[in-house]
Short mmCIF file of C-alpha atoms and ligand atoms in Angstrom, two decimals:
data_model
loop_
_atom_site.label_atom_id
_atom_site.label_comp_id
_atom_site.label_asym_id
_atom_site.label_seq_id
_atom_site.Cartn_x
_atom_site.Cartn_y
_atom_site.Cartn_z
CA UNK A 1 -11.39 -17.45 7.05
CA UNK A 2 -13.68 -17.45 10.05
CA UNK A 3 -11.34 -19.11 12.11
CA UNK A 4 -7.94 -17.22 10.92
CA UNK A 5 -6.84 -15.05 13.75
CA UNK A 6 -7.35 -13.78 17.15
CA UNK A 7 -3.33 -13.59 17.77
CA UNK A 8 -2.94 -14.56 21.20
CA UNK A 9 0.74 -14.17 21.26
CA UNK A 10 3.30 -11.41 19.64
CA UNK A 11 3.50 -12.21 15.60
CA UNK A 12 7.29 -12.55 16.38
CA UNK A 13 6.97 -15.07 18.85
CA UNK A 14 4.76 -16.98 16.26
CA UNK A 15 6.58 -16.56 13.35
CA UNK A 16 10.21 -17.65 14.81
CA UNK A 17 8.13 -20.49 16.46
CA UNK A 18 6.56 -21.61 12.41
CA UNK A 19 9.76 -20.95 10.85
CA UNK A 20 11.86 -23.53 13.33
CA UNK A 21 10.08 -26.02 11.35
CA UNK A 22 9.75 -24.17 8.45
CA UNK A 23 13.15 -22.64 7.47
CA UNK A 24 12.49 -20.46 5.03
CA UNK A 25 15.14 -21.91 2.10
CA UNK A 26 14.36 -20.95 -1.77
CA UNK A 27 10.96 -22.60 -2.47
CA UNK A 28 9.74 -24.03 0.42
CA UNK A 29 7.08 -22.15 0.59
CA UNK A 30 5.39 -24.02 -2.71
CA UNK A 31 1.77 -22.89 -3.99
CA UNK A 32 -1.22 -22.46 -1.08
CA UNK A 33 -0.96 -23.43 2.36
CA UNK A 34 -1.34 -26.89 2.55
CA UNK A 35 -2.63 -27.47 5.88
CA UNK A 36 -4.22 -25.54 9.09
CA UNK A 37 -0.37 -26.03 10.21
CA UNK A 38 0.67 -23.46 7.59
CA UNK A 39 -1.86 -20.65 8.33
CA UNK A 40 1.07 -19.20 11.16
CA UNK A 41 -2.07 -17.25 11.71
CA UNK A 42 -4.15 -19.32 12.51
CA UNK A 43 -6.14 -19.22 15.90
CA UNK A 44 -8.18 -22.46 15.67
CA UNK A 45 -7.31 -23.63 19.24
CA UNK A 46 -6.08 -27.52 17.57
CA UNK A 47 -3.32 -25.93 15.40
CA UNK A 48 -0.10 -25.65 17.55
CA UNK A 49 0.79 -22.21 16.88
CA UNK A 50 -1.60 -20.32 18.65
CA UNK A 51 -2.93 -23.26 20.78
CA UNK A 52 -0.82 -22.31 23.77
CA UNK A 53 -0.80 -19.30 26.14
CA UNK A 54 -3.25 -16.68 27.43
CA UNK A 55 -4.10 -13.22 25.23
CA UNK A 56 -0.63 -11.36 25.74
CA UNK A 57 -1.66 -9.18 22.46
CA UNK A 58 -3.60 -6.09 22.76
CA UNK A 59 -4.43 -4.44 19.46
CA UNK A 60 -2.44 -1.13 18.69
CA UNK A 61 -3.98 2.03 20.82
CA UNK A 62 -3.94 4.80 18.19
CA UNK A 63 -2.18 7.95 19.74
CA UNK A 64 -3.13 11.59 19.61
CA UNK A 65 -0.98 12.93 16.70
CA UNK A 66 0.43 16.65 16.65
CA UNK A 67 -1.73 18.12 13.66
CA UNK A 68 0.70 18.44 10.80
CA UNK A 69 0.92 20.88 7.82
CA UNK A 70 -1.03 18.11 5.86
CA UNK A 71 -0.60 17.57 1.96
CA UNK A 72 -0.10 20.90 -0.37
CA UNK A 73 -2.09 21.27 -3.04
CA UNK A 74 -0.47 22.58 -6.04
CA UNK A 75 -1.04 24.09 -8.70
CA UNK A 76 -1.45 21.68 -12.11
CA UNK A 77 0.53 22.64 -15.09
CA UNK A 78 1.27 20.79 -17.37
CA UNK A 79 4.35 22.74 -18.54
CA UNK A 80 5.85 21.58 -15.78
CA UNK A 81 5.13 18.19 -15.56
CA UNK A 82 7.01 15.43 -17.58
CA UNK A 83 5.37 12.03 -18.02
CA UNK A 84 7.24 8.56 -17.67
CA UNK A 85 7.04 5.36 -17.40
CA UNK A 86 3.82 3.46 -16.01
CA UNK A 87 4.10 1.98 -12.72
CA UNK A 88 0.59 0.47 -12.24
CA UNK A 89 -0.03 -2.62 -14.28
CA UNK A 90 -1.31 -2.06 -17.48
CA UNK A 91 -4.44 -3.84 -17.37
CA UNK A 92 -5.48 -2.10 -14.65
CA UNK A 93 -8.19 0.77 -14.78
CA UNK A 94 -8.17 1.80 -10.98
CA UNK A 95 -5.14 3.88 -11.01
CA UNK A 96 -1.99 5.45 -13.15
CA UNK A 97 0.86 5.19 -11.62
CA UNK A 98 3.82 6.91 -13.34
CA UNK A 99 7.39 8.26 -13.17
CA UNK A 100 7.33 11.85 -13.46
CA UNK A 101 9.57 15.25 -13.39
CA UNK A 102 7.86 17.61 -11.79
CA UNK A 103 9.78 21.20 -11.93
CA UNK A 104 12.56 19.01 -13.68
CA UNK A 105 12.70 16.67 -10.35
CA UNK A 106 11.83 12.90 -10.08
CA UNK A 107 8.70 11.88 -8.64
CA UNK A 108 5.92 9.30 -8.83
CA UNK A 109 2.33 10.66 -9.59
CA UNK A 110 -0.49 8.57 -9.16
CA UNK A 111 -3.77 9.80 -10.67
CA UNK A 112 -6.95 7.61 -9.06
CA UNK A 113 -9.35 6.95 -10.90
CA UNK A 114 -12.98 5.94 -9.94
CA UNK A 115 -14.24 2.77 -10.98
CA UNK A 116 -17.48 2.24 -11.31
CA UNK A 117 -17.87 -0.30 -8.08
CA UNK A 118 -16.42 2.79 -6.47
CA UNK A 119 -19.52 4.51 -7.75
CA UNK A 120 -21.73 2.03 -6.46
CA UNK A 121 -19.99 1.66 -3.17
CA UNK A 122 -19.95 5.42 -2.53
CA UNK A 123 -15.98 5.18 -2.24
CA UNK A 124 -13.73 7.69 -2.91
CA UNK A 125 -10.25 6.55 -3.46
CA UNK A 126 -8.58 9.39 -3.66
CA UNK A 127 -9.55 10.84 -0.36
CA UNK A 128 -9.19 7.38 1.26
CA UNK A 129 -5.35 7.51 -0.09
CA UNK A 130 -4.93 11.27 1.04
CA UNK A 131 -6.65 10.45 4.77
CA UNK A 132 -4.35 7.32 4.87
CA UNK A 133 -1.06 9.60 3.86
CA UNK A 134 -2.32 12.36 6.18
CA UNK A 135 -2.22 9.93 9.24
CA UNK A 136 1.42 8.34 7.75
CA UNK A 137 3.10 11.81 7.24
CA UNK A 138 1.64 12.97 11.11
CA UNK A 139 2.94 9.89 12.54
CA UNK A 140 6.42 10.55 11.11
CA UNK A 141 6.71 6.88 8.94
CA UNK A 142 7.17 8.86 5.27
CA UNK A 143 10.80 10.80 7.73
CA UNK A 144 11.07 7.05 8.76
CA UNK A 145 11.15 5.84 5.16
CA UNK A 146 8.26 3.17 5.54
CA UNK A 147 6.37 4.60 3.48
CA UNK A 148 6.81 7.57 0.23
CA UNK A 149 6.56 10.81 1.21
CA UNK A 150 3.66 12.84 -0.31
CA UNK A 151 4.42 15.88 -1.80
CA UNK A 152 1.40 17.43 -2.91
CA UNK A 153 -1.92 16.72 -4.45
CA UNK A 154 -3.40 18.23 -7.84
CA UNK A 155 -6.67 18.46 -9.44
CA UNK A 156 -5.64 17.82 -12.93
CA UNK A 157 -7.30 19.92 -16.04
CA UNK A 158 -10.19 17.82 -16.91
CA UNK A 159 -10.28 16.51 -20.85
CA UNK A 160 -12.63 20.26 -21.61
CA UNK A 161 -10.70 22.74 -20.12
CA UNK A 162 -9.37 25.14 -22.13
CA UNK A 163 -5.57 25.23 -21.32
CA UNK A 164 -4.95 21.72 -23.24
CA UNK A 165 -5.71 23.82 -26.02
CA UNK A 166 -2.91 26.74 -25.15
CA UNK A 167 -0.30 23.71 -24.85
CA UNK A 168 0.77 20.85 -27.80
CA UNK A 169 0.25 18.75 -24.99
CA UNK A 170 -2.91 15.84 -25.63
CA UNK A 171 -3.00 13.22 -22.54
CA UNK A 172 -6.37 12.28 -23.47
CA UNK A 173 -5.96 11.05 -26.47
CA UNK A 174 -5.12 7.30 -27.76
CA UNK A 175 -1.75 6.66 -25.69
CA UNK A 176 -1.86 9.56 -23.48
CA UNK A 177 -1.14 9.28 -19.77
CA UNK A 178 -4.83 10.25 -19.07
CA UNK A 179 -6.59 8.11 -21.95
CA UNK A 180 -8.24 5.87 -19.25
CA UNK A 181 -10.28 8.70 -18.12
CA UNK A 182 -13.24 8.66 -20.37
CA UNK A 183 -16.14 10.31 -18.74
CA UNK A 184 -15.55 14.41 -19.22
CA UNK A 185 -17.17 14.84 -15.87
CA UNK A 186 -14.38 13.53 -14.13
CA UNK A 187 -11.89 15.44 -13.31
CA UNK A 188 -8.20 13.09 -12.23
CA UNK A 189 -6.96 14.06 -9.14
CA UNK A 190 -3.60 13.04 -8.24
CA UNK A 191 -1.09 12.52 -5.66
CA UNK A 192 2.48 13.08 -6.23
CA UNK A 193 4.88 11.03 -3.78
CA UNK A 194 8.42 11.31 -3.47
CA UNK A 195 10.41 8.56 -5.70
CA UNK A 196 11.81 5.47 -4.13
CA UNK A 197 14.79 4.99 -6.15
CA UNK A 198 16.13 1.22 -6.91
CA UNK A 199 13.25 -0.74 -5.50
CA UNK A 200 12.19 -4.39 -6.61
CA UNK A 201 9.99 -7.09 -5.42
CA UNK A 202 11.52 -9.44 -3.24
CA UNK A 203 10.29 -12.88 -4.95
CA UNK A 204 8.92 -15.49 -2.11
CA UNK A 205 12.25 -16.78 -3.33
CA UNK A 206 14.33 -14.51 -2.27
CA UNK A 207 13.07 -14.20 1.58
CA UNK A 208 15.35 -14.87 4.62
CA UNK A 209 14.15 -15.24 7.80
CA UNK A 210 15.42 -11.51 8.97
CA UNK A 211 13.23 -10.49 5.47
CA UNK A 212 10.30 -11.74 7.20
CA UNK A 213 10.93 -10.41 10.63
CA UNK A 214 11.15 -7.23 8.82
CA UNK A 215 8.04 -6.71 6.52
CA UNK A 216 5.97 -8.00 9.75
CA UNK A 217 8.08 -5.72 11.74
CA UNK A 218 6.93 -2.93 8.52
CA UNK A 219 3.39 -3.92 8.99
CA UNK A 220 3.16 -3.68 12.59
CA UNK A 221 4.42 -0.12 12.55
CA UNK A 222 1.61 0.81 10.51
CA UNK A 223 -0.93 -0.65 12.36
CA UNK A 224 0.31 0.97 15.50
CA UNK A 225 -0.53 4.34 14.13
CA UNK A 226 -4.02 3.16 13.00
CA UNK A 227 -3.82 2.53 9.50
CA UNK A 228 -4.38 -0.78 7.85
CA UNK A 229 -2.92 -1.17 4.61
CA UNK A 230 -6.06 -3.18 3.30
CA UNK A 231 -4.41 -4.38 -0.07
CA UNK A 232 -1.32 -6.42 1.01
CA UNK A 233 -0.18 -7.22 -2.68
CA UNK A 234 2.95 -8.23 -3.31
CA UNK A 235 3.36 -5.25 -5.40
CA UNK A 236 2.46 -3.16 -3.02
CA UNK A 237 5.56 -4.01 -1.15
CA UNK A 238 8.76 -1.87 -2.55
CA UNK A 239 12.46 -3.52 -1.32
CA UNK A 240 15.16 -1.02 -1.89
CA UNK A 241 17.96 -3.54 -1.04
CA UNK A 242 17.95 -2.76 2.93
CA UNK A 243 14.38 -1.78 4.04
CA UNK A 244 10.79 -2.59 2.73
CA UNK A 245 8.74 0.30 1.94
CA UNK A 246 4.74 0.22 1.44
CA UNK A 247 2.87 1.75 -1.01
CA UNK A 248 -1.23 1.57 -2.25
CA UNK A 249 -3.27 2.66 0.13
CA UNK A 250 -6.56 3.75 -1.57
CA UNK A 251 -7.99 1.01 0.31
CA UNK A 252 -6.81 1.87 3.93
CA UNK A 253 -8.59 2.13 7.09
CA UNK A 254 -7.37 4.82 9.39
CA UNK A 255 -8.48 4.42 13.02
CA UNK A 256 -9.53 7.72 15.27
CA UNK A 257 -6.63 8.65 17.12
CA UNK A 258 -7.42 7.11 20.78
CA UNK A 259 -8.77 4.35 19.84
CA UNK A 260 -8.11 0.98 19.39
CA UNK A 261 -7.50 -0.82 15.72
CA UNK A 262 -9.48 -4.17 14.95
CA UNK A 263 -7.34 -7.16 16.01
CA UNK A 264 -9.34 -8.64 12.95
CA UNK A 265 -9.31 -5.57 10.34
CA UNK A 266 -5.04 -6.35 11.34
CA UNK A 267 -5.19 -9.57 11.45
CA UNK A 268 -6.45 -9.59 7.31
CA UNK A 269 -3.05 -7.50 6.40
CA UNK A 270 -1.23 -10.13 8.37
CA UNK A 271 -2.95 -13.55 6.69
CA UNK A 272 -2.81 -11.56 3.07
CA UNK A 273 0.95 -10.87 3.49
CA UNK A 274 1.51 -14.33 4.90
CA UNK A 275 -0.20 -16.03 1.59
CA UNK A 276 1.05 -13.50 -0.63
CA UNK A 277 4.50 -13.44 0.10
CA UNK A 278 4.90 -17.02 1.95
CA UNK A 279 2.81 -19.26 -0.79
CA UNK A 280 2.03 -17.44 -3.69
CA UNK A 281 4.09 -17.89 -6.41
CA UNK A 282 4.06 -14.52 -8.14
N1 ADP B 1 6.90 6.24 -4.36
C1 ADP B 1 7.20 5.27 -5.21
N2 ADP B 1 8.48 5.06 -5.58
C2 ADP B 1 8.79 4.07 -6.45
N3 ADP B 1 7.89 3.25 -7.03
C3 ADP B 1 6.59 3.40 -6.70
C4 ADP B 1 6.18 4.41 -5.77
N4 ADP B 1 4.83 4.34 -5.63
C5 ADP B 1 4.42 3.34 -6.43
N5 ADP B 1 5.46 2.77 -7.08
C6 ADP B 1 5.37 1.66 -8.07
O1 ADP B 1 4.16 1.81 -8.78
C7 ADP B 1 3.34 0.65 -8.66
C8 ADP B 1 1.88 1.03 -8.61
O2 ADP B 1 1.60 1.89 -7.51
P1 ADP B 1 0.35 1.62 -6.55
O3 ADP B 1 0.24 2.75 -5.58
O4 ADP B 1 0.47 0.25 -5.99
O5 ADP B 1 -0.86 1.72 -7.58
P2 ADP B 1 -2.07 0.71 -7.91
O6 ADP B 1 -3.20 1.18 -7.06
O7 ADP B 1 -2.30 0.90 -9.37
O8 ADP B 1 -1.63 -0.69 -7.58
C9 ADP B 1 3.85 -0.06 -7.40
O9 ADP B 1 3.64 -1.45 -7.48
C10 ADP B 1 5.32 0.29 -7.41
O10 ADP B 1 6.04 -0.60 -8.21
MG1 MG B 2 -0.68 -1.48 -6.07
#
């Protein structure tokens, strides 16, 4: 991966220049990149797409942000709160994602949970999500609609506390929306974002050229306020019909504000969308 990257030129100009030859029809895009040629990222100097030209790109310079009313905490009961659906995969331990009523309105809660690489790594996912949704609510992309728009945080009732046992309510148990948390010393803690109604994935099938345009276009707007997404799944990528909207960012970096982001912390949300969405067959 050494040699993926250093973009010399505007990922538009790139992309429109790879996708002349490439028109993106249904399943052209087949399996892994084949060649150097299909790594549009690619800065190794005998590949023609970023062979040509002097560095016209300077990385994102991260603003100075007004400081914001930040993320409410609220208050947890469990009275109030109606569990759904799951949203995260179900073989996944790192987070529940769910649908949720909360005051008898829709929203989507996601409880992090701590793995045990976490542990080792001395990362916090939950604050690394809040930080990340911090930055995107200052900057004004939840208004925008690029990404959800936190409501509010909670510290859930760990499995001991006593007011499971004023409610018929059990979440810990076999089935329960909290089940996955096992050790009794931790205590879920939870964001609660507003609910992007009708989205899908948009299969590698299904992309147009304008579709691509636009979740670069997506990307790039988030880097410019100094937060790489850092997990650039394809189900971390919400299409409502009209717009893309990102989600997952418990492993974002946010950048100080007046500073400049990594060309190459960028450039690994731009090759992971490009095999993700361009190759992969998901
Ligand atoms: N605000 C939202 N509105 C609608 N669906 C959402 C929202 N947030 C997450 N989802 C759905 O929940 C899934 C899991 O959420 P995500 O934050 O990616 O958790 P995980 O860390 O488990 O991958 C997403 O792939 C998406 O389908
Ligand atoms: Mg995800």
């Amino acid at each position: 991966m050494s040699d993926l990257y250093h973009l010399r030129r505007p990922v538009r100009q790139i992309l429109t220049e790879w996708l002349d030859i490439h028109p993106p029809t249904p399943k052209t895009f087949e399996g892994v990149p084949r060649n150097n040629l299909d790594y549009v990222f690619n800065a190794n100097p005998e590949t023609a797409f970023l062979s040509k030209g002097a560095d016209q790109v300077e990385p994102a310079f991260v603003p100075k942000f007004k400081p914001g009313t930040g993320i409410p905490l609220l208050e947890f009961d469990p009275e109030k709160l109606e569990v759904g659906r799951r949203l995260s995969d179900s073989r996944s331990e790192n987070n529940f994602v769910y649908e949720v009523k909360w005051n008898g309105e829709p929203y989507v809660l996601k409880v992090n949970h701590q793995t045990i690489d976490d542990q080792e790594n001395k990362r916090d996912r939950h604050l690394v999500e809040m930080n990340a949704y911090h930055r995107l609510l200052q900057s004004e992309l939840c208004k925008e609609g690029v990404v959800p728009r936190p409501h509010g945080y909670f510290h859930i009732w760990g499995r001991q506390h006593p007011g499971w046992a004023r409610t018929e309510k059990r979440p810990y148990e076999t089935s329960g929306w909290l089940e996955g948390f096992t050790n009794p010393a931790e205590y879920p803690r939870a964001i609660l974002f507003e609910r992007i109604p009708n989205v899908t994935w948009l299969s590698r099938d299904q992309f147009t050229r304008e579709n691509i345009f636009d979740l670069f276009d997506t990307l790039a707007r988030l880097h410019a306020v100094g937060v790489i997404q850092g997990d650039m799944d394809a189900r971390n990528v919400l299409w409502d019909g009209t717009r893309f909207v990102l989600v997952d960012f418990d492993k974002a970096i946010v950048y100080p504000e007046r500073e400049r982001v990594s060309k190459t912390q960028c450039s690994r949300d731009l090759i992971k969308t490009w095999e993700n969405f361009m190759f992969d067959s998901w």
